[in-house]
C-alpha cells in the first residue's frame, strides 16, 4: 500500500536490562528505565473502564471519550531523561486523532485504525525526576486507551538525503541552494517567514533567511475580479536580491479555482475561491475530459503562474516551490476529490512547468498537513522536500509529527516545517532532534504578530537558527555550508 519503503527512524533503545524488574535504588543509579502504565489504573473523568474487546493488557482499558471534558490522567514516577512515548489503543472505526499532555506540554497523534489493540509511537518527551503526569483528552473520540509506555531513548540526527534534485536539468543556482540545505540538515534550522519579513526585521534587527510569499493574486479568476498582488513577483525578487543577494525565496499558490466560483456571502465570495466550500469546480471530472473547456482553463492557470516563475528563473533566483499544499485536508479544491485526482494534478503541474515551460529553478516542496497520509504522496520522482504545515498549541514540540515524517522519509527527502502557527523552540529542536530543514511562521495578527517579541528575538538570535545575515554565498559556492559538522 505504501508507495515507498518504510525506514526505521534512528532510535537507540537503552539496554534491555531496563525491562528487568530490579531494586529501585539500582534503577536510580543506572538511569532511565522502561515505564509502562495501564490506562485502567489512572484517574478517570467522564470515561470508564471496560473489558469487552479482547486483546488488552493488564486488567482492562479505558473508553468513552465522547465529551469535550472527558479525560484520563495517569501519574508515574520516573528518572529524568528523554523517553519515547507509545500509546496502546483500539480504534476500530477509522483513523482517530488523540490529544494529550505530558506535564505542561501538549501533543497530538494519529491512532491508525486497528482491530483489537495495537500501539503507536507519539514522539519524544523530556520526563522529569519524580512525579510526572500524562493526561489524555477526547480529540476525535471513538477510541479506547489500553496503556502508555515510555521507553528511554536518545537524540538522533536525521539521515540526509542525496543532493540530487528531481529535475535533472535544475539550474546551477538551484542545485547550489539545495546542496546548502542538505549541508545544514541535522545541525541548523533555517529561519523563514510568510509575508511579514519586514515585521521580523523591525522587531529583531534580523531578517529571515527565507521569505515565503504567495502567488494567489496571479490566479486568473482573481485577476478577473480586479485582484492585485499584495507583493508582486518583482517585489519578491527585489527582497531576494537586496544587499548581498542571498535571500532565499519560497512561493506557494493559493490557486483560486479556474472557474465555477460560487461568489456568495458570507464565506463563499470569489476571493475565497481556493477553498472547496467556495467553488463547484470538479477536479476529477475536469481531469477525466482533456478536451473540455475546464481542462483548458486548468492549463491556462498553470501557464499564467509559469510566467511568474519564469521571472525568477530569468533573474537566476531558485524557488522553494510549494504548490497544492495541504491537499489531504480536503479544504482546498485540489484536495476535494481525493488522492487520485490530486496526484494526477501534481504530476501534470510538474510536467507542464518543467518540460513544457522549461522551468528549472524549482525545488519541489510537497507540503501536507500536520501528519503525512502516504496515499497522497505524489512520488519520489516529483518531490524534493516534504513539508508539514502544523497549527497547534504553542507548548507542542512537534516531536510526534517529526517522528512520523522521519519514519517515512529518512535518507530520502528533506523534511521542513513549511508552515507553523507558532515559533519553534530551538532548545526543543536540539534536545529532541527535530531538525526541520527550515521553518516558516504564518503571517498576521493571529500568528507571527501574536508571538511574544522576546521569544521572537531569542529564536532569531539562537545559535542553531540561520538568519539572512548568516547565509553564505550559496549561489556561487555550493560547498560553503560544509563547514557545519553534523552532530555538533
Ligand atoms: Ca490496560
Coordinates of C-alpha atoms and ligand atoms in Angstrom, one line a residue:
X1 CA 0.0 0.0 0.0
X2 CA 2.8 2.4 0.7
X3 CA 4.4 3.9 -2.4
X4 CA 7.8 3.7 -0.7
X5 CA 9.7 1.5 1.8
X6 CA 9.3 2.4 5.4
X7 CA 12.6 3.0 7.1
X8 CA 13.2 2.8 10.8
X9 CA 13.9 6.1 12.4
X10 CA 17.1 6.5 14.3
X11 CA 16.1 5.4 17.8
X12 CA 18.6 4.0 20.2
X13 CA 16.9 1.8 22.7
X14 CA 18.6 1.6 26.0
X15 CA 19.8 -1.7 27.4
X16 CA 17.2 -4.4 27.5
X17 CA 18.2 -4.7 31.2
X18 CA 15.9 -1.7 31.6
X19 CA 13.0 -4.2 31.2
X20 CA 14.1 -6.4 34.0
X21 CA 12.5 -5.7 37.4
X22 CA 15.1 -4.7 40.0
X23 CA 15.8 -2.7 43.0
X24 CA 14.6 0.9 42.6
X25 CA 17.9 2.1 44.1
X26 CA 19.8 0.4 41.3
X27 CA 17.4 1.9 38.8
X28 CA 18.2 5.4 40.0
X29 CA 21.9 4.8 39.7
X30 CA 21.8 3.3 36.1
X31 CA 19.5 5.9 34.5
X32 CA 16.0 5.8 32.9
X33 CA 14.2 2.5 32.6
X34 CA 11.2 1.5 30.6
X35 CA 7.9 2.6 32.2
X36 CA 4.5 1.1 31.5
X37 CA 1.3 2.4 32.9
X38 CA -2.0 0.6 32.4
X39 CA -4.8 3.1 31.5
X40 CA -7.2 1.4 33.9
X41 CA -5.0 2.4 36.9
X42 CA -5.5 6.1 36.1
X43 CA -7.8 8.8 37.3
X44 CA -11.0 8.8 35.2
X45 CA -13.2 11.8 34.4
X46 CA -16.2 11.1 32.2
X47 CA -14.6 7.9 30.9
X48 CA -14.9 4.3 32.1
X49 CA -13.0 1.0 32.4
X50 CA -14.1 -1.7 30.0
X51 CA -13.2 -5.3 29.3
X52 CA -15.4 -6.4 26.4
X53 CA -12.9 -6.2 23.5
X54 CA -10.3 -8.9 23.7
X55 CA -6.6 -8.3 23.5
X56 CA -5.9 -5.7 26.1
X57 CA -3.1 -5.8 28.5
X58 CA -3.4 -5.5 32.3
X59 CA -6.9 -5.8 33.7
X60 CA -8.9 -3.7 31.2
X61 CA -8.9 -0.5 29.1
X62 CA -10.4 3.0 29.2
X63 CA -13.1 4.0 26.8
X64 CA -16.0 6.5 26.4
X65 CA -14.1 9.6 25.3
X66 CA -17.1 11.4 23.9
X67 CA -17.5 14.7 25.8
X68 CA -15.0 17.6 25.4
X69 CA -14.3 17.5 29.1
X70 CA -13.6 13.7 29.2
X71 CA -10.1 12.9 30.3
X72 CA -7.8 10.2 31.6
X73 CA -5.0 11.2 33.9
X74 CA -2.0 8.9 34.6
X75 CA 0.7 9.7 37.0
X76 CA 4.0 7.9 37.4
X77 CA 7.4 8.3 38.9
X78 CA 10.4 8.4 36.7
X79 CA 14.1 9.0 36.4
X80 CA 14.6 12.3 34.5
X81 CA 15.5 11.8 30.8
X82 CA 14.4 11.6 27.3
X83 CA 11.7 9.0 26.5
X84 CA 9.7 7.9 23.6
X85 CA 6.0 7.7 24.4
X86 CA 3.9 5.0 22.9
X87 CA 0.1 4.7 23.4
X88 CA -1.6 1.3 23.4
X89 CA -5.1 1.7 21.9
X90 CA -8.0 0.4 20.0
X91 CA -9.6 2.4 17.1
X92 CA -11.9 0.1 15.3
X93 CA -14.0 2.7 13.4
X94 CA -11.2 4.5 11.4
X95 CA -8.2 6.7 12.0
X96 CA -8.6 8.9 15.0
X97 CA -6.8 11.9 16.4
X98 CA -5.9 11.8 20.1
X99 CA -4.9 14.9 22.1
X100 CA -2.7 14.5 25.2
X101 CA -0.5 16.4 27.5
X102 CA 2.8 15.4 29.1
X103 CA 3.3 17.6 32.2
X104 CA 3.0 21.1 30.7
X105 CA 3.4 20.1 27.1
X106 CA 0.5 19.5 24.7
X107 CA 0.7 17.0 21.8
X108 CA -1.4 15.0 19.5
X109 CA -1.1 11.9 17.5
X110 CA -3.0 9.8 14.9
X111 CA -4.3 6.5 16.1
X112 CA -4.4 4.4 12.9
X113 CA -7.5 2.2 12.6
X114 CA -7.0 -1.3 14.0
X115 CA -8.8 -4.3 15.1
X116 CA -8.3 -5.4 18.7
X117 CA -5.4 -3.5 20.3
X118 CA -2.2 -2.1 19.0
X119 CA 0.3 0.7 19.8
X120 CA 1.8 3.7 18.2
X121 CA 4.8 5.9 18.8
X122 CA 3.8 9.5 19.6
X123 CA 7.2 11.3 19.8
X124 CA 9.9 12.0 22.3
X125 CA 9.4 13.8 25.6
X126 CA 11.6 15.2 28.4
X127 CA 10.4 13.4 31.5
X128 CA 11.4 15.0 34.9
X129 CA 12.7 13.4 38.0
X130 CA 10.0 12.1 40.3
X131 CA 6.3 12.5 39.7
X132 CA 5.0 13.1 36.1
X133 CA 1.6 13.3 34.7
X134 CA 0.1 12.4 31.3
X135 CA -3.5 13.4 30.5
X136 CA -5.4 12.0 27.6
X137 CA -8.2 14.1 26.1
X138 CA -11.1 13.2 23.7
X139 CA -9.5 14.5 20.4
X140 CA -11.8 13.0 17.8
X141 CA -13.1 10.4 20.3
X142 CA -14.2 6.9 19.3
X143 CA -11.0 5.2 20.6
X144 CA -10.0 3.3 23.7
X145 CA -6.8 3.6 25.6
X146 CA -5.1 0.4 26.9
X147 CA -1.7 1.6 28.3
X148 CA 1.1 4.1 28.0
X149 CA 4.7 3.1 27.6
X150 CA 7.8 5.3 28.0
X151 CA 11.0 3.9 26.5
X152 CA 14.3 5.6 27.3
X153 CA 15.8 7.0 24.1
X154 CA 18.5 9.3 22.9
X155 CA 18.6 12.2 20.4
X156 CA 19.1 11.0 16.9
X157 CA 20.1 13.0 13.9
X158 CA 18.1 12.8 10.6
X159 CA 19.7 10.8 7.8
X160 CA 20.5 13.2 5.0
X161 CA 19.0 12.6 1.5
X162 CA 21.2 12.8 -1.6
X163 CA 21.7 16.2 -3.2
X164 CA 20.1 15.1 -6.4
X165 CA 17.0 17.2 -7.4
X166 CA 14.1 15.5 -9.1
X167 CA 14.6 17.8 -12.1
X168 CA 17.8 16.6 -13.8
X169 CA 18.1 19.9 -15.7
X170 CA 17.9 22.1 -12.5
X171 CA 20.0 25.2 -12.8
X172 CA 23.3 25.6 -11.1
X173 CA 21.9 28.0 -8.6
X174 CA 19.0 25.7 -7.8
X175 CA 21.4 22.8 -7.3
X176 CA 23.7 25.0 -5.2
X177 CA 20.8 26.1 -2.9
X178 CA 19.7 22.5 -2.4
X179 CA 23.2 21.5 -1.6
X180 CA 23.3 24.2 1.0
X181 CA 20.0 23.0 2.5
X182 CA 21.3 19.4 2.7
X183 CA 24.5 20.5 4.3
X184 CA 22.7 22.3 7.1
X185 CA 20.2 19.5 7.7
X186 CA 20.6 18.0 11.1
X187 CA 22.7 20.8 12.7
X188 CA 20.9 24.1 11.8
X189 CA 17.4 25.2 11.1
X190 CA 16.9 27.9 8.5
X191 CA 14.5 30.7 9.5
X192 CA 11.6 31.6 7.3
X193 CA 8.6 33.9 7.4
X194 CA 5.4 34.1 5.4
X195 CA 4.9 37.7 4.1
X196 CA 5.8 39.6 7.3
X197 CA 9.6 39.8 6.6
X198 CA 9.6 43.5 7.5
X199 CA 8.0 42.8 10.9
X200 CA 10.8 40.4 11.8
X201 CA 13.4 43.0 10.9
X202 CA 11.6 45.6 12.9
X203 CA 11.3 43.5 16.0
X204 CA 14.6 41.6 15.9
X205 CA 17.0 43.6 13.8
X206 CA 17.5 40.5 11.7
X207 CA 15.7 39.1 8.7
X208 CA 14.5 35.6 8.0
X209 CA 16.8 33.7 5.6
X210 CA 13.7 32.6 3.7
X211 CA 11.0 34.9 2.5
X212 CA 7.8 33.0 1.8
X213 CA 5.3 34.6 -0.5
X214 CA 2.0 33.7 -2.2
X215 CA 1.2 33.8 -6.0
X216 CA -2.5 33.7 -5.1
X217 CA -3.5 37.0 -6.7
X218 CA -2.0 36.0 -10.0
X219 CA -4.7 33.3 -10.3
X220 CA -6.7 34.4 -13.4
X221 CA -10.1 34.1 -11.7
X222 CA -8.9 36.6 -9.1
X223 CA -7.4 38.9 -11.7
X224 CA -10.8 38.9 -13.5
X225 CA -12.3 40.3 -10.3
X226 CA -9.6 43.0 -10.1
X227 CA -7.3 41.5 -7.6
X228 CA -3.7 42.8 -7.5
X229 CA -0.9 41.0 -5.6
X230 CA -0.1 42.2 -2.1
X231 CA 3.5 41.7 -3.1
X232 CA 4.4 41.4 -6.7
X233 CA 6.8 38.9 -8.2
X234 CA 9.1 41.9 -8.8
X235 CA 8.9 42.9 -5.2
X236 CA 9.7 39.4 -4.1
X237 CA 12.7 39.3 -6.4
X238 CA 13.8 42.7 -5.0
X239 CA 13.7 41.3 -1.5
X240 CA 15.9 38.3 -2.6
X241 CA 18.4 40.4 -4.4
X242 CA 18.9 43.3 -2.0
X243 CA 22.1 43.6 0.0
X244 CA 24.4 40.7 -0.9
X245 CA 21.6 39.0 -2.8
X246 CA 21.4 35.9 -0.6
X247 CA 17.8 35.9 0.4
X248 CA 16.0 32.6 -0.3
X249 CA 12.5 32.6 -1.9
X250 CA 9.7 30.3 -1.1
X251 CA 6.5 30.5 -3.1
X252 CA 3.1 29.0 -2.5
X253 CA 0.0 29.4 -4.6
X254 CA -3.5 29.7 -3.1
X255 CA -4.9 28.7 -6.5
X256 CA -8.3 30.3 -7.0
X257 CA -10.3 27.8 -8.9
X258 CA -10.1 28.4 -12.6
X259 CA -13.9 28.8 -12.9
X260 CA -17.1 27.9 -11.1
X261 CA -16.8 30.3 -8.2
X262 CA -19.9 30.4 -6.1
X263 CA -19.3 34.0 -5.1
X264 CA -21.9 34.3 -2.3
X265 CA -21.7 35.9 1.1
X266 CA -20.6 35.3 3.7
X267 CA -17.9 32.6 3.2
X268 CA -18.1 31.7 -0.5
X269 CA -17.1 35.0 -2.1
X270 CA -14.9 34.9 -5.2
X271 CA -11.7 35.7 -3.1
X272 CA -12.3 32.5 -1.1
X273 CA -12.2 30.5 -4.4
X274 CA -9.3 28.3 -3.4
X275 CA -11.5 26.8 -0.7
X276 CA -13.5 23.8 -1.5
X277 CA -16.6 25.4 0.0
X278 CA -16.4 28.4 -2.3
X279 CA -16.3 26.6 -5.7
X280 CA -18.1 23.8 -7.5
X281 CA -15.0 23.2 -9.7
X282 CA -14.7 19.5 -10.0
X283 CA -11.1 18.4 -10.4
X284 CA -11.9 14.7 -11.0
X285 CA -14.4 15.5 -13.8
X286 CA -12.0 18.1 -15.3
X287 CA -9.1 15.7 -15.5
X288 CA -11.3 13.0 -17.0
X289 CA -12.0 15.1 -20.0
X290 CA -8.9 16.6 -21.5
X291 CA -10.9 18.1 -24.4
X292 CA -13.1 20.1 -22.0
X293 CA -13.1 23.8 -21.6
X294 CA -12.4 23.4 -17.9
X295 CA -9.3 21.4 -18.6
X296 CA -8.1 24.2 -20.9
X297 CA -8.7 26.6 -18.1
X298 CA -6.7 24.5 -15.8
X299 CA -3.8 24.7 -18.2
X300 CA -4.4 28.4 -18.7
X301 CA -3.9 29.0 -15.0
X302 CA -0.7 26.9 -14.8
X303 CA 0.6 28.8 -17.8
X304 CA -0.1 32.1 -16.1
X305 CA 1.8 31.0 -13.0
X306 CA 4.6 29.7 -15.1
X307 CA 5.0 33.2 -16.4
X308 CA 5.6 34.5 -12.9
X309 CA 8.0 31.7 -12.0
X310 CA 9.9 32.4 -15.3
X311 CA 10.7 35.9 -14.0
X312 CA 12.5 34.3 -11.1
X313 CA 14.4 31.9 -13.4
X314 CA 15.4 34.8 -15.6
X315 CA 16.8 36.6 -12.5
X316 CA 18.7 33.4 -11.5
X317 CA 16.6 33.0 -8.3
X318 CA 15.8 29.5 -7.3
X319 CA 12.4 28.9 -5.7
X320 CA 11.3 26.6 -2.9
X321 CA 8.1 25.9 -4.8
X322 CA 5.2 24.7 -2.6
X323 CA 2.1 24.4 -4.7
X324 CA -1.1 22.4 -4.0
X325 CA -0.5 22.5 -0.2
X326 CA -2.4 20.6 2.5
X327 CA -4.3 18.6 -0.1
X328 CA -5.2 15.7 2.2
X329 CA -7.1 18.1 4.4
X330 CA -9.7 18.5 1.7
X331 CA -10.3 22.1 2.5
X332 CA -8.8 23.3 -0.8
X333 CA -10.4 22.3 -4.1
X334 CA -7.3 20.4 -5.3
X335 CA -7.8 18.0 -2.4
X336 CA -11.6 17.8 -2.5
X337 CA -11.9 14.8 -4.8
X338 CA -9.4 12.5 -3.1
X339 CA -5.8 11.4 -3.5
X340 CA -6.0 10.2 -7.1
X341 CA -7.1 13.4 -8.8
X342 CA -4.7 15.4 -6.6
X343 CA -1.7 13.3 -7.5
X344 CA -2.6 13.5 -11.2
X345 CA -2.8 17.3 -10.9
X346 CA 0.6 17.4 -9.1
X347 CA 2.2 15.4 -11.9
X348 CA 0.5 17.5 -14.6
X349 CA 1.8 20.6 -12.9
X350 CA 5.3 19.2 -12.6
X351 CA 5.3 18.1 -16.3
X352 CA 3.8 21.4 -17.6
X353 CA 6.2 23.6 -15.6
X354 CA 9.4 21.5 -16.0
X355 CA 9.1 20.2 -19.6
X356 CA 6.6 22.5 -21.4
X357 CA 7.7 25.7 -19.8
X358 CA 11.3 24.7 -19.2
X359 CA 11.4 25.9 -15.6
X360 CA 14.5 24.5 -13.9
X361 CA 14.7 26.9 -10.9
X362 CA 12.2 25.0 -8.8
X363 CA 12.8 22.9 -5.7
X364 CA 9.6 20.9 -5.4
X365 CA 8.1 21.1 -1.8
X366 CA 5.2 18.7 -1.1
X367 CA 3.5 20.3 1.9
X368 CA 1.0 18.3 3.7
X369 CA -1.0 18.9 6.9
X370 CA 0.3 18.1 10.4
X371 CA 0.6 14.4 9.5
X372 CA 1.5 12.5 6.4
X373 CA -1.0 10.4 4.5
X374 CA 1.1 8.2 2.4
X375 CA -1.6 7.6 -0.2
X376 CA -1.5 11.3 -1.1
X377 CA 2.3 11.5 -1.7
X378 CA 2.9 12.3 -5.3
X379 CA 6.0 10.1 -5.5
X380 CA 9.8 10.3 -5.0
X381 CA 10.3 11.4 -8.7
X382 CA 8.2 14.6 -8.2
X383 CA 9.2 15.8 -4.7
X384 CA 12.4 17.2 -3.4
X385 CA 11.3 18.3 0.1
X386 CA 8.4 17.1 2.3
X387 CA 6.9 19.9 4.4
X388 CA 4.5 19.8 7.3
X389 CA 2.0 22.6 7.9
X390 CA 1.3 22.5 11.6
X391 CA -1.1 24.6 13.6
X392 CA -1.3 23.6 17.2
X393 CA -0.6 24.6 20.8
X394 CA 2.5 26.7 21.5
X395 CA 3.8 24.2 24.0
X396 CA 3.8 21.4 21.5
X397 CA 7.3 20.3 20.5
X398 CA 6.1 18.6 17.2
X399 CA 8.3 15.6 18.1
X400 CA 5.5 13.2 17.0
X401 CA 5.0 15.0 13.7
X402 CA 8.7 14.8 13.1
X403 CA 8.9 11.2 14.1
X404 CA 6.2 10.2 11.7
X405 CA 7.9 12.1 8.8
X406 CA 11.3 10.5 9.6
X407 CA 9.7 7.1 9.7
X408 CA 8.7 7.6 6.1
X409 CA 11.3 9.9 4.6
X410 CA 14.6 9.4 6.5
X411 CA 17.6 9.4 4.0
X412 CA 15.1 10.1 1.1
X413 CA 13.8 13.6 1.4
X414 CA 14.5 16.7 3.5
X415 CA 11.7 17.5 5.9
X416 CA 10.7 21.1 6.6
X417 CA 8.2 22.8 8.9
X418 CA 6.7 24.6 5.8
X419 CA 4.0 26.4 7.8
X420 CA 3.6 26.8 11.5
X421 CA 1.3 28.9 13.6
X422 CA 3.9 29.4 16.3
X423 CA 7.6 29.9 16.5
X424 CA 9.5 26.7 17.0
X425 CA 11.6 26.3 20.2
X426 CA 15.3 25.9 19.3
X427 CA 16.1 24.3 22.6
X428 CA 13.4 21.6 22.0
X429 CA 14.8 21.2 18.4
X430 CA 18.2 20.4 19.8
X431 CA 17.0 18.3 22.8
X432 CA 14.6 16.2 20.8
X433 CA 16.5 16.2 17.5
X434 CA 13.6 17.7 15.4
X435 CA 15.9 19.3 12.9
X436 CA 13.5 20.7 10.4
X437 CA 15.3 21.9 7.3
X438 CA 13.5 25.2 7.7
X439 CA 10.5 26.7 9.5
X440 CA 8.1 29.4 8.2
X441 CA 5.7 31.1 10.6
X442 CA 2.4 32.1 9.1
X443 CA 1.5 35.7 8.7
X444 CA -0.6 38.2 10.6
X445 CA -2.1 39.0 13.9
X446 CA -3.1 35.5 14.8
X447 CA 0.3 34.0 14.1
X448 CA 3.7 35.8 13.9
X449 CA 2.4 39.0 15.4
X450 CA 0.9 37.1 18.3
X451 CA 4.3 35.6 19.3
X452 CA 5.9 37.2 22.4
X453 CA 8.5 39.6 21.0
X454 CA 11.2 38.4 23.5
X455 CA 10.7 34.9 22.2
X456 CA 10.9 36.1 18.6
X457 CA 14.2 37.8 19.4
X458 CA 15.5 34.7 21.1
X459 CA 14.7 32.5 18.2
X460 CA 16.4 34.9 15.7
X461 CA 19.4 35.1 18.0
X462 CA 19.7 31.4 18.6
X463 CA 23.0 29.8 17.5
X464 CA 21.1 26.9 15.7
X465 CA 18.8 29.2 13.7
X466 CA 20.2 30.6 10.5
X467 CA 19.1 34.2 9.7
X468 CA 19.6 36.0 6.5
X469 CA 22.8 37.7 7.6
X470 CA 24.3 34.3 8.3
X471 CA 23.7 32.9 4.8
X472 CA 26.9 32.2 2.9
X473 CA 27.1 33.0 -0.8
X474 CA 25.3 29.7 -1.5
X475 CA 24.7 30.5 -5.2
X476 CA 28.3 30.5 -6.2
X477 CA 29.8 28.2 -3.6
X478 CA 27.7 25.1 -3.3
X479 CA 30.1 23.6 -0.7
X480 CA 30.1 26.7 1.5
X481 CA 27.8 25.1 4.1
X482 CA 30.1 22.1 4.6
X483 CA 31.9 23.8 7.4
X484 CA 29.0 22.7 9.5
X485 CA 29.8 19.5 11.3
X486 CA 26.9 17.1 11.7
X487 CA 26.1 16.3 15.3
X488 CA 27.7 19.4 16.8
Ligands
LIG1 CA1 -4.8 -2.0 30.0

